[in-house]
Coordinates of C-alpha atoms in Angstrom, one line a residue:
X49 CA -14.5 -5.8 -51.4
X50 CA -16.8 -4.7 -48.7
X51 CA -16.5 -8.0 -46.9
X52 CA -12.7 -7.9 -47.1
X53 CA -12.7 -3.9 -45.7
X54 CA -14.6 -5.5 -42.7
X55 CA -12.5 -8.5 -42.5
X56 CA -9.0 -6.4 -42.2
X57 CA -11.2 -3.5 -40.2
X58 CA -11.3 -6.0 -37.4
X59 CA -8.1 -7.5 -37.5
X60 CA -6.3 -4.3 -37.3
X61 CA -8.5 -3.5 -34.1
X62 CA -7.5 -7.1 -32.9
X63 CA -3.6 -6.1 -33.4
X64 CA -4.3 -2.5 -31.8
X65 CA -6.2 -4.1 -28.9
X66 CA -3.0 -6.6 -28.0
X67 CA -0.8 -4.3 -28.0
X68 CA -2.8 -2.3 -25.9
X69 CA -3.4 -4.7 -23.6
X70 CA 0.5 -5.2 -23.1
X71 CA 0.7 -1.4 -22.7
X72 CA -1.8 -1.3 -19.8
X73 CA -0.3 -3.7 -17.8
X74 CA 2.6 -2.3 -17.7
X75 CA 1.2 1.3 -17.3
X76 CA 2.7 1.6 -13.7
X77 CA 6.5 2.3 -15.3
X78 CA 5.9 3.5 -18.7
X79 CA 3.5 6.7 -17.0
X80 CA 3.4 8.6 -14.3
X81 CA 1.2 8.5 -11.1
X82 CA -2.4 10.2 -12.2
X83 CA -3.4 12.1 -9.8
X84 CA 0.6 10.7 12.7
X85 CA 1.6 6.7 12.2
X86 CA 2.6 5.1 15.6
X87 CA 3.3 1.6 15.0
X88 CA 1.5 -1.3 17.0
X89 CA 3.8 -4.5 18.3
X90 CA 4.2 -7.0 15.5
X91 CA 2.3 -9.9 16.9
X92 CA 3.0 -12.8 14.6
X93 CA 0.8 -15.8 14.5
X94 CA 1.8 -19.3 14.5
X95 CA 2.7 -21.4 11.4
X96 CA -0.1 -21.4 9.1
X97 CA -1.9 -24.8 8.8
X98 CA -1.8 -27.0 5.8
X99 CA -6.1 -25.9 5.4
X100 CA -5.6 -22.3 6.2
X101 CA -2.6 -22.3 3.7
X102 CA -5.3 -23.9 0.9
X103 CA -7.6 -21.6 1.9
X104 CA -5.0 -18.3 0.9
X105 CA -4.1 -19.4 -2.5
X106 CA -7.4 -20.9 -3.6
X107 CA -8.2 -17.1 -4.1
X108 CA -6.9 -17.0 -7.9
X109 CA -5.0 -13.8 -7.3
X110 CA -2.8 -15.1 -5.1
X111 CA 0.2 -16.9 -6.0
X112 CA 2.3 -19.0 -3.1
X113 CA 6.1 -20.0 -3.4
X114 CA 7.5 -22.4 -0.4
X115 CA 11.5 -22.4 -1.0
X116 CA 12.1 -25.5 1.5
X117 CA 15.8 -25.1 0.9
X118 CA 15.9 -21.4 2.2
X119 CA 12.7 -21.6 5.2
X120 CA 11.1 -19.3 3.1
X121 CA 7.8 -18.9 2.5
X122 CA 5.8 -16.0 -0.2
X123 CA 2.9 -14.9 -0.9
X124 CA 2.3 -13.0 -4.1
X125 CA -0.7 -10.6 -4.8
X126 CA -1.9 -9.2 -8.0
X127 CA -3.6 -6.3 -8.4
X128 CA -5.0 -3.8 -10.5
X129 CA -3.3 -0.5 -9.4
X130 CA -6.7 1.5 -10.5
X131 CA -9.7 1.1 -7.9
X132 CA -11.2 -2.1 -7.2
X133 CA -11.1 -4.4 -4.8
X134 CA -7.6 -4.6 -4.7
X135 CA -6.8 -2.6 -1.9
X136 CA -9.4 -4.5 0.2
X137 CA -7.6 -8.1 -0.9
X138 CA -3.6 -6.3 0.0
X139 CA -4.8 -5.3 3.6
X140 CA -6.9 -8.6 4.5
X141 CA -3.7 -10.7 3.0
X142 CA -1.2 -8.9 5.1
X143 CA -3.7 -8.6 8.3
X144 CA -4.1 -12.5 8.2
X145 CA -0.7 -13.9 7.4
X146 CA 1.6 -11.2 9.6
X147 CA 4.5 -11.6 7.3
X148 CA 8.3 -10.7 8.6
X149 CA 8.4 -8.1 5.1
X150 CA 6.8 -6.9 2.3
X151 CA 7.7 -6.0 -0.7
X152 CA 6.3 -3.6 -3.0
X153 CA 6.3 -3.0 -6.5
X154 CA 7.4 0.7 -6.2
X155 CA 10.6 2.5 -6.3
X156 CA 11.1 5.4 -4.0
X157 CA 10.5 8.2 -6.4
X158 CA 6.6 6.3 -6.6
X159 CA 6.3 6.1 -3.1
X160 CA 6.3 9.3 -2.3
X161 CA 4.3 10.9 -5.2
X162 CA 1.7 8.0 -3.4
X163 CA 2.0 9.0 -0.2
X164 CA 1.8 12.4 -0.5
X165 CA -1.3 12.2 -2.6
X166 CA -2.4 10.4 0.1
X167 CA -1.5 12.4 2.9
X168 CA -2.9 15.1 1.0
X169 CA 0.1 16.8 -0.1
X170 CA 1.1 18.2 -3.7
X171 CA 4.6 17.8 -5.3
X172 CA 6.2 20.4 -3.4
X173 CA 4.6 19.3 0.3
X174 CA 2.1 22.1 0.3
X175 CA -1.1 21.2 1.9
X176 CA -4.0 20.9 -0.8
X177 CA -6.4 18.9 1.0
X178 CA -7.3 16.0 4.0
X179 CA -5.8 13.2 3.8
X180 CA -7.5 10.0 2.0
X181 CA -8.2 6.1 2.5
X182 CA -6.8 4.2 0.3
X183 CA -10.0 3.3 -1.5
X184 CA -10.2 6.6 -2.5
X185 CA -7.5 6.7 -4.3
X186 CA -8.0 6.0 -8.6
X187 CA -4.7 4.9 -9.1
X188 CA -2.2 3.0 -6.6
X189 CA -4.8 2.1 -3.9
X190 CA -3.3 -1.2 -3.3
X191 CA -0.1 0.1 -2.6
X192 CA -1.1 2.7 -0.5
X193 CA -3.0 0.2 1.4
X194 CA 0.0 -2.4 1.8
X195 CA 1.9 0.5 3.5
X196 CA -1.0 1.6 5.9
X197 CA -1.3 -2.4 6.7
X198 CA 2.3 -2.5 7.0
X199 CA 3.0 1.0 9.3
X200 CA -0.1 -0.4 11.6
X201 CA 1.3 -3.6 11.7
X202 CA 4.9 -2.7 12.4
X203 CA 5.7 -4.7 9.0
X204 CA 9.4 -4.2 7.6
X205 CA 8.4 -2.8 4.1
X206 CA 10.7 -3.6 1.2
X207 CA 10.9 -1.7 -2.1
X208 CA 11.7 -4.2 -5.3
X209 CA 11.1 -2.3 -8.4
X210 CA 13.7 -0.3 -10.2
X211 CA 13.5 2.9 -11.4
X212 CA 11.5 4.2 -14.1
X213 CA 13.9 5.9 -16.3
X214 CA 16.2 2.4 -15.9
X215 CA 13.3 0.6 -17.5
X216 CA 12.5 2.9 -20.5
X217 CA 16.8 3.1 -21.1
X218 CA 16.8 -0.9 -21.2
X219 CA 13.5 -0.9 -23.8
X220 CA 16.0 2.0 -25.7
X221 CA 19.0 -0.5 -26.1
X222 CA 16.8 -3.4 -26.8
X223 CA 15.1 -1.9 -29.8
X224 CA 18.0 -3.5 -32.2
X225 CA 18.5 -6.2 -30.3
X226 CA 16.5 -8.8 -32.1
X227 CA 16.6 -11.7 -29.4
X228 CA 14.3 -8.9 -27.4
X229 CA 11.9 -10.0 -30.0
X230 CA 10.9 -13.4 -28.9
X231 CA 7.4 -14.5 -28.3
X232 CA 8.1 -17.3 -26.3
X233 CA 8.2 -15.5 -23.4
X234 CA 4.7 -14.2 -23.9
X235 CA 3.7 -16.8 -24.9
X236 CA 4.5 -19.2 -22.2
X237 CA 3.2 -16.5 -19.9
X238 CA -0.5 -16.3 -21.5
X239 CA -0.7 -19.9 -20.9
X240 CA 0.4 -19.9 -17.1
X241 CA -1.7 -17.0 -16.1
X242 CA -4.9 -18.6 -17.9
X243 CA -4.6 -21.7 -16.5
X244 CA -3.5 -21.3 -12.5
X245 CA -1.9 -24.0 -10.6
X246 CA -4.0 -24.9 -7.6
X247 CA -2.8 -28.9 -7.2
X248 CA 0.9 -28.5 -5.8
X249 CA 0.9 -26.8 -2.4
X250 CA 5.0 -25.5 -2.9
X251 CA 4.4 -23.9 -5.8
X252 CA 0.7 -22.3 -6.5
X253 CA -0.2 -20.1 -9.9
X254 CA -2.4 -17.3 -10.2
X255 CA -4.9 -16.9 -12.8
X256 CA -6.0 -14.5 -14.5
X257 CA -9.5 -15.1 -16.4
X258 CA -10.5 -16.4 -13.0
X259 CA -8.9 -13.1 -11.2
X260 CA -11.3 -10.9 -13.9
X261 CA -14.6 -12.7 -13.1
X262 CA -14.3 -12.1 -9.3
X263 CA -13.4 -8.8 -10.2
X264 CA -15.2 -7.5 -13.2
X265 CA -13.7 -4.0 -12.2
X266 CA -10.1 -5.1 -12.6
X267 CA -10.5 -4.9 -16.1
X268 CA -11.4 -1.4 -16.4
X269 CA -7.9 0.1 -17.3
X270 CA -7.4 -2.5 -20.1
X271 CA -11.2 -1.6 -21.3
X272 CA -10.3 2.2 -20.8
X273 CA -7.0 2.3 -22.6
X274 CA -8.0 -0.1 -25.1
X275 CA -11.0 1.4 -26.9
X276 CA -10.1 4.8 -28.4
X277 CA -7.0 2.8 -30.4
X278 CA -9.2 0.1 -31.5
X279 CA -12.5 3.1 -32.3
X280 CA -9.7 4.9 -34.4
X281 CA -8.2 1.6 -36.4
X282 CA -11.6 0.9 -37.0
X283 CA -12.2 4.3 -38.4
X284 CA -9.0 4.1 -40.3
X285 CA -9.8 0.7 -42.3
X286 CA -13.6 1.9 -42.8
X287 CA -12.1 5.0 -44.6
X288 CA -9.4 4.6 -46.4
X289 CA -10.0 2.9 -49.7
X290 CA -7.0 4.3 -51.3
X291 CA -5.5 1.1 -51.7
X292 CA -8.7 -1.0 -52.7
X293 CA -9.6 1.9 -55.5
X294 CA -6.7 1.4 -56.8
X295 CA -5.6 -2.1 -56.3
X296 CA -8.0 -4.8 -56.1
X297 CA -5.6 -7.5 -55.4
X298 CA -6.9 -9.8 -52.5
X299 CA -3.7 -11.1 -52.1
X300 CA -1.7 -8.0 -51.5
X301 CA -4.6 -6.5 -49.1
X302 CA -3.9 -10.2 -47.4
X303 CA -0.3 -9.7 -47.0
X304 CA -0.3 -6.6 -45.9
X305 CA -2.4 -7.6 -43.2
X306 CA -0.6 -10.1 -42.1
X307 CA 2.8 -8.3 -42.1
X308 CA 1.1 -5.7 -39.9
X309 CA -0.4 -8.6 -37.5
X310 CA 3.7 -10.1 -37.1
X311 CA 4.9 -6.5 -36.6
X312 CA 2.4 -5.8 -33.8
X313 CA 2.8 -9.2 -32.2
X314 CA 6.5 -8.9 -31.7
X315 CA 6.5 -5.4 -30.8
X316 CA 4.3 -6.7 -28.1
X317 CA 7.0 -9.3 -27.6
X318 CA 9.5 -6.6 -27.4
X319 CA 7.3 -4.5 -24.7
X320 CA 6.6 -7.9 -22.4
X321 CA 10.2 -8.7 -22.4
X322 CA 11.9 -5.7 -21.1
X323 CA 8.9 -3.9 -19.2
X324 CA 7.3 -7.3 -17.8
X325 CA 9.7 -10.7 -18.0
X326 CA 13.0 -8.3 -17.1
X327 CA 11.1 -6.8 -14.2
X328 CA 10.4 -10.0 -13.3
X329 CA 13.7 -10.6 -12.3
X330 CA 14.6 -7.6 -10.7
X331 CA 11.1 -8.6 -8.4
X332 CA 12.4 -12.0 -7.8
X333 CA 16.3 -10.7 -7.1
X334 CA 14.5 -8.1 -4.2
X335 CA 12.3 -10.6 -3.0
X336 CA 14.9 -12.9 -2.3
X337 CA 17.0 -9.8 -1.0
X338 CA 14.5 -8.5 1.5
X339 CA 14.1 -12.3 2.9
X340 CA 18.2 -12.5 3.6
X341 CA 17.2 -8.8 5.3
X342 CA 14.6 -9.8 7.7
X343 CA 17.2 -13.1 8.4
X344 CA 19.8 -10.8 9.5
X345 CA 17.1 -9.6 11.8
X346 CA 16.7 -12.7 13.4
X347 CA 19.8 -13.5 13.5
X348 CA 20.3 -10.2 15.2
X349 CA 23.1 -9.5 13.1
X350 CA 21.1 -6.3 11.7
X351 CA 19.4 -3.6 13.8
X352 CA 15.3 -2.0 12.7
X353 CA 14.7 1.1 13.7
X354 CA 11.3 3.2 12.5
X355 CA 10.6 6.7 13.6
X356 CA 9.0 10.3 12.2
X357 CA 10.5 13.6 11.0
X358 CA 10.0 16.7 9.4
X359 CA 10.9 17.7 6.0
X360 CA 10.0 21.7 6.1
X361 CA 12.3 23.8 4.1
X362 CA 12.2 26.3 7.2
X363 CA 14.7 24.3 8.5
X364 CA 17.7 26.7 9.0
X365 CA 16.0 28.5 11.1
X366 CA 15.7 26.5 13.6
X367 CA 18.6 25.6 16.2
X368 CA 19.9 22.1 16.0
X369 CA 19.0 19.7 18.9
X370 CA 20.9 20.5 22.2
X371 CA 19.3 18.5 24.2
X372 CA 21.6 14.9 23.9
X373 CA 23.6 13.6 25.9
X374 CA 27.3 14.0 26.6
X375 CA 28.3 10.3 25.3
X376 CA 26.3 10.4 22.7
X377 CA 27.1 9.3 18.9
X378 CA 24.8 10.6 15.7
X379 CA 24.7 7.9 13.1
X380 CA 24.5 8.6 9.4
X381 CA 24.1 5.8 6.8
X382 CA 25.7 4.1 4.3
X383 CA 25.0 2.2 1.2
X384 CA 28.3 0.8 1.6
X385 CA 30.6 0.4 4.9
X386 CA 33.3 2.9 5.5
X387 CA 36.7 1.2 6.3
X388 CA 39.6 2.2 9.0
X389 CA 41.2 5.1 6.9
X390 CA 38.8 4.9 3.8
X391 CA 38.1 8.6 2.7
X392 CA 34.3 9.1 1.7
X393 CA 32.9 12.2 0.4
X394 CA 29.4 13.4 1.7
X395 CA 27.5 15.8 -0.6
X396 CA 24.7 16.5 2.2
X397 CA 21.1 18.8 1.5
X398 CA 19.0 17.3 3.7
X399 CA 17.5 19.3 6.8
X400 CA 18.2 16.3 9.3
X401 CA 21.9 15.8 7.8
X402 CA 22.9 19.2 7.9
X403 CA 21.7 19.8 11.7
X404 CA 23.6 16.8 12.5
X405 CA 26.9 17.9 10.8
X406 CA 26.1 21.2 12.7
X407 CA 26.0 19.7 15.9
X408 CA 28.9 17.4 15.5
X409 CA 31.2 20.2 14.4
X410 CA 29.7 22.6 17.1
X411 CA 30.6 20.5 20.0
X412 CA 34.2 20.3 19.1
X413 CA 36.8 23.1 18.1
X414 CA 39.3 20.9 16.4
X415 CA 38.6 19.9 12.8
X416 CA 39.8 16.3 13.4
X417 CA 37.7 15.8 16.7
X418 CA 34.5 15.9 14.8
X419 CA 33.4 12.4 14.9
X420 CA 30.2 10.5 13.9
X421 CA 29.1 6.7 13.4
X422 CA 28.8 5.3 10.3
X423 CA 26.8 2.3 9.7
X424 CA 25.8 0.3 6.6
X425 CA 22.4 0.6 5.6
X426 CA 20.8 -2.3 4.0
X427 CA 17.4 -1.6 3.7
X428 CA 15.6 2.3 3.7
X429 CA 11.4 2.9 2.9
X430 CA 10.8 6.3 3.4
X431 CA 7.0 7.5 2.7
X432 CA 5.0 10.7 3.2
X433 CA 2.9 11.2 6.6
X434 CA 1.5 14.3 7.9
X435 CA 3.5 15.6 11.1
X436 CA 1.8 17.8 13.2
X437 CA -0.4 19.2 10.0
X438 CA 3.2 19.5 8.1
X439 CA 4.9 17.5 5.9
X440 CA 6.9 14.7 6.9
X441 CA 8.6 11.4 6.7
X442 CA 8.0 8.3 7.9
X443 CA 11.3 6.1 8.4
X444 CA 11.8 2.1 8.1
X445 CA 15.2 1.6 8.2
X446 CA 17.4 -1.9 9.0
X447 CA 21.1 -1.5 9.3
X448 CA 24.3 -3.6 10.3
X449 CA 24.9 -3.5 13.9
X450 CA 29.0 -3.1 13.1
X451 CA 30.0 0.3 12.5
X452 CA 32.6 2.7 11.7
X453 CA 33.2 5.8 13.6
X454 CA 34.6 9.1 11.0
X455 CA 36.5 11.8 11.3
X456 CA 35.6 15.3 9.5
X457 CA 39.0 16.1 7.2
X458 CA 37.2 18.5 5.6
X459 CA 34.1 20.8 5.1
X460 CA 32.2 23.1 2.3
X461 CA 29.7 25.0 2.5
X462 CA 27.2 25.9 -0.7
X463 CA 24.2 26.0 -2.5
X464 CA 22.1 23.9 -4.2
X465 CA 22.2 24.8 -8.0
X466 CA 18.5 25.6 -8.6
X467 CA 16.6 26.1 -5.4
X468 CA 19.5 27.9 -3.5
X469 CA 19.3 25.8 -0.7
X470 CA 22.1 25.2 1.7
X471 CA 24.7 22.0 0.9
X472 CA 27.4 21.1 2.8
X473 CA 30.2 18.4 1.6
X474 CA 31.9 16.6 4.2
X475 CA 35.3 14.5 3.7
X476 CA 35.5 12.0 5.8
X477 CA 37.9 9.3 7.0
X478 CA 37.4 6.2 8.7
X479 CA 38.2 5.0 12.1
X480 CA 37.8 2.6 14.5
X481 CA 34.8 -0.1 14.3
X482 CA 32.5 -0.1 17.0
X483 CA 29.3 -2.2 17.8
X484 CA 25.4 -0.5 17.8
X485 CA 22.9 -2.1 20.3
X486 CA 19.3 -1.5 20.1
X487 CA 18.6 -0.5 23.3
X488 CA 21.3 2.4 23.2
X489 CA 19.4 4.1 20.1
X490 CA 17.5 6.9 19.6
X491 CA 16.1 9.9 17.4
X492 CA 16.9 13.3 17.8
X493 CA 14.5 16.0 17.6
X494 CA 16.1 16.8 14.2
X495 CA 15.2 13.3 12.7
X496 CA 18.6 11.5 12.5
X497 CA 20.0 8.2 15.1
X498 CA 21.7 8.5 17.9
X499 CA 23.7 5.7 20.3
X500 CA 25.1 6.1 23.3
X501 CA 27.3 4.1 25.1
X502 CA 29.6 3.1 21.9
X503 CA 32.5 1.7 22.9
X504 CA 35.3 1.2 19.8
X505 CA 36.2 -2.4 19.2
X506 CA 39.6 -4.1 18.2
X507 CA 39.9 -7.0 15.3
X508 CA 39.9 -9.5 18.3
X509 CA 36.7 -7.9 19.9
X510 CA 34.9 -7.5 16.4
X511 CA 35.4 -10.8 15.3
X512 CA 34.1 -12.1 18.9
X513 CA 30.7 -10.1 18.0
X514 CA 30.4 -11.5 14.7
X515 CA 31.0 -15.3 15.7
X516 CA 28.6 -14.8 18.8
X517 CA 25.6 -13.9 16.8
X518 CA 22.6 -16.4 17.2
X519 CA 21.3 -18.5 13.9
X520 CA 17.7 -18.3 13.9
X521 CA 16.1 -21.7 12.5
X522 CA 12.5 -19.9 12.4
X523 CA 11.2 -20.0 8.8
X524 CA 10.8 -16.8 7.1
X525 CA 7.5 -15.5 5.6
X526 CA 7.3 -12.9 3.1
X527 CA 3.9 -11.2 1.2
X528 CA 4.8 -9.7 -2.1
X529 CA 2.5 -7.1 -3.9
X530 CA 2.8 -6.9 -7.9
X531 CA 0.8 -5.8 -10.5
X532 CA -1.2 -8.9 -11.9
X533 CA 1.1 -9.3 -15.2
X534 CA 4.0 -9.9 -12.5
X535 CA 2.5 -12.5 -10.3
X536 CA 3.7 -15.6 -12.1
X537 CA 6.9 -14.5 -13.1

């Protein structure tokens, strides 16, 4: 009996430990976070070299995808998100392949709970302390360090994870759904992260047991989560001898265990499809996104703008900016394009949206005469910075040059439900198109784009714009930064 106690005592730590392991990969969605940028030209280098390229991705935590078909090339970086050298191995990747975007494993919600931590703001942007490196950082370091590389570098940064609260609703609906409960997936994933792929240069693997010896310290969080689960199962079976005292059978005891092995194996299943293999794809979809983004680029179909502003909640105070010019045309973006006489209502909080609405309808007396620029936003990364010891925002933001200028129909003012603060909505209708051109933008004082010189354009003149636009045959190079449970998939 006492050699059968031990033998289930450590196969019910083995069953807690797997699942645990699971778990702490995917702690990034399943928990929260614990816990002046002026950018540089992008100077990117030439093509790298067949040797340079083997050089990369002979580092086993980096994974290399070269999509012929589409002149795109990726890098893909695993990390741990808890300290080690991770943040160290982002910022040297970025620094020596100059990418045209990066994408991040973060949604914008875990963003800026990093960033301010980093800038050395709390939750509700009150100073609580100086600013910190990345390496200081316990848990996102890498992250924070792929968006100081990136700000420096004058990067495009990309965000490709969903929500949090998306993920744990999809686990929700997949509990009964029992094709959710295949191992293959896992399976076939174990294999491919143990055994790499170094031999074909177009598609390279990472892997994993390899990653953990370089990096003894990458292992920590799986160590960490992992031991008080497996301390207390092995207390549990030492203990409890109800069901030996009472019933000796070796072949119950044996079944039992077993049961309880399948159970934990394809909850683990269960936990690797939704929160990893799922993921996976929604990774893969924005990586492939954010490349058609920086093509529009080069094409120079799509404009990049980056600049700073303030988010203080003493904002109301202040007079809106009176210094622009005459001709000049605030832009406010869209996640989808406003069309001639489409109606789009504007439920507006934000300090830089509401001066803007302010100055729009102060310059005019007539309702209908209130006119701004819409344009169609197809890529925003908004993180924390500290603005003159305040804080702030720092703004990435690519939109289509074509644009549509509204009309004001109708305006509200209010108050937000629970902090009181001022809202505005705005009806809108939509007018004529008109064409943006980088050098006629700017930022207002107040944090929000401005063009000047717009000129509205007819079907005829629109359609001449779009056919003129360049194709650029320059391949497209993208570094991707996942948690290591994500790099192969």
């Amino acid at each position: 009996m006492e050699s059968l106690c031990i033998g289930r005592t450590i196969i019910a730590s083995l069953r807690w430990l797997l699942c645990c392991c699971i778990l702490v990969w995917t702690h990034d969605v399943m928990q929260c976070i614990a816990m002046s940028v002026v950018p540089t030209p992008h100077q990117r280098p030439d093509l790298l070299t067949p040797g340079q390229l083997d050089e990369l991705v002979q580092s086993p935590h980096i994974g290399y995808v070269d999509r012929k078909s589409e002149s795109t090339d990726i890098f893909v970086i695993g990390t741990s998100h808890f300290r080690c050298n991770s943040a160290r191995e982002v910022t040297s990747l970025i620094e020596r392949v100059r990418p045209d975007g990066v994408v991040l494993e973060l949604d914008p919600e875990r963003v800026l709970r990093l960033t301010k931590l980093s800038q050395g703001f709390d939750e509700n942007g009150a100073r609580e302390g100086r600013s910190r490196d990345a390496e200081d950082i316990l848990y996102g370091a890498d992250f924070v360090a792929a968006i100081n590389a990136c700000q420096r570098l004058d990067v495009p940064l990309f965000l490709g994870d969903e929500y949090a609260r998306e993920t744990k609703r999809r686990l929700s609906e997949r509990l009964l759904n029992w094709e959710a409960y295949s191992p293959e997936p896992l399976v076939k994933a174990f294999f491919a992260s143990v055994s790499g792929d170094g031999g074909r240069r177009q598609k390279v693997r990472m892997n994993l047991l390899k990653t953990f010896a370089q990096d003894p310290q990458k292992l920590a969080p799986i160590a960490l989560t992992s031991s008080p689960p497996f301390l207390l199962a092995s207390a549990l079976a030492l203990f409890d001898n109800g069901a030996m005292a009472y019933d000796g059978s070796v072949i119950t005891n044996t079944v039992e265990t077993i049961a309880s092995i399948i159970a934990s194996f394809l909850v683990s299943s269960l936990l690797f499809n939704t929160v990893i293999a799922e993921r996976d794809e929604v990774l893969a979809a924005s990586t492939m996104y954010a490349s058609s983004v920086v093509r529009s680029l080069k094409d120079n179909a799509s404009i990049r703008q980056r600049w700073q502003f303030t988010v203080s909640q003493e904002k109301e105070e202040l007079a809106a900016d009176t210094n622009r010019k005459p001709d000049s045309l605030p832009l406010f973006t869209l996640k989808t394009p406003l069309k001639r006489a489409g109606v789009r209502n504007l439920n507006l909080f934000e300090p830089r949206w509401l001066k803007m609405i302010d100055q729009v309808t102060k310059e005019n007396d007539a309702l209908d005469a209130k006119t701004f620029g819409c344009v169609r936003c197809i890529n925003k990364f908004y993180s924390a910075i500290s603005v003159n010891g305040v804080e702030g925002r720092y703004a990435d933001v690519i939109f289509e040059r074509v644009g549509t200028l509204a009309t004001i129909k109708e305006l509200k003012e209010g108050k937000r439900l629970v902090s009181g603060d001022r809202r505005i909505s705005v009806s809108i209708e939509g007018g004529d198109s008109f064409v943006a051109d980088a050098s006629n933008l700017s930022v207002s004082e107040d944090g929000y784009m401005v063009a000047t010189n717009v000129t509205p354009v007819d079907s005829a003149g629109l359609n001449d714009v779009l056919s003129s636009k360049k194709v650029s045959t320059e391949s497209v190079r993208m570094v991707v930064v996942v948690g290591l449970l994500h790099g192969n998939g």
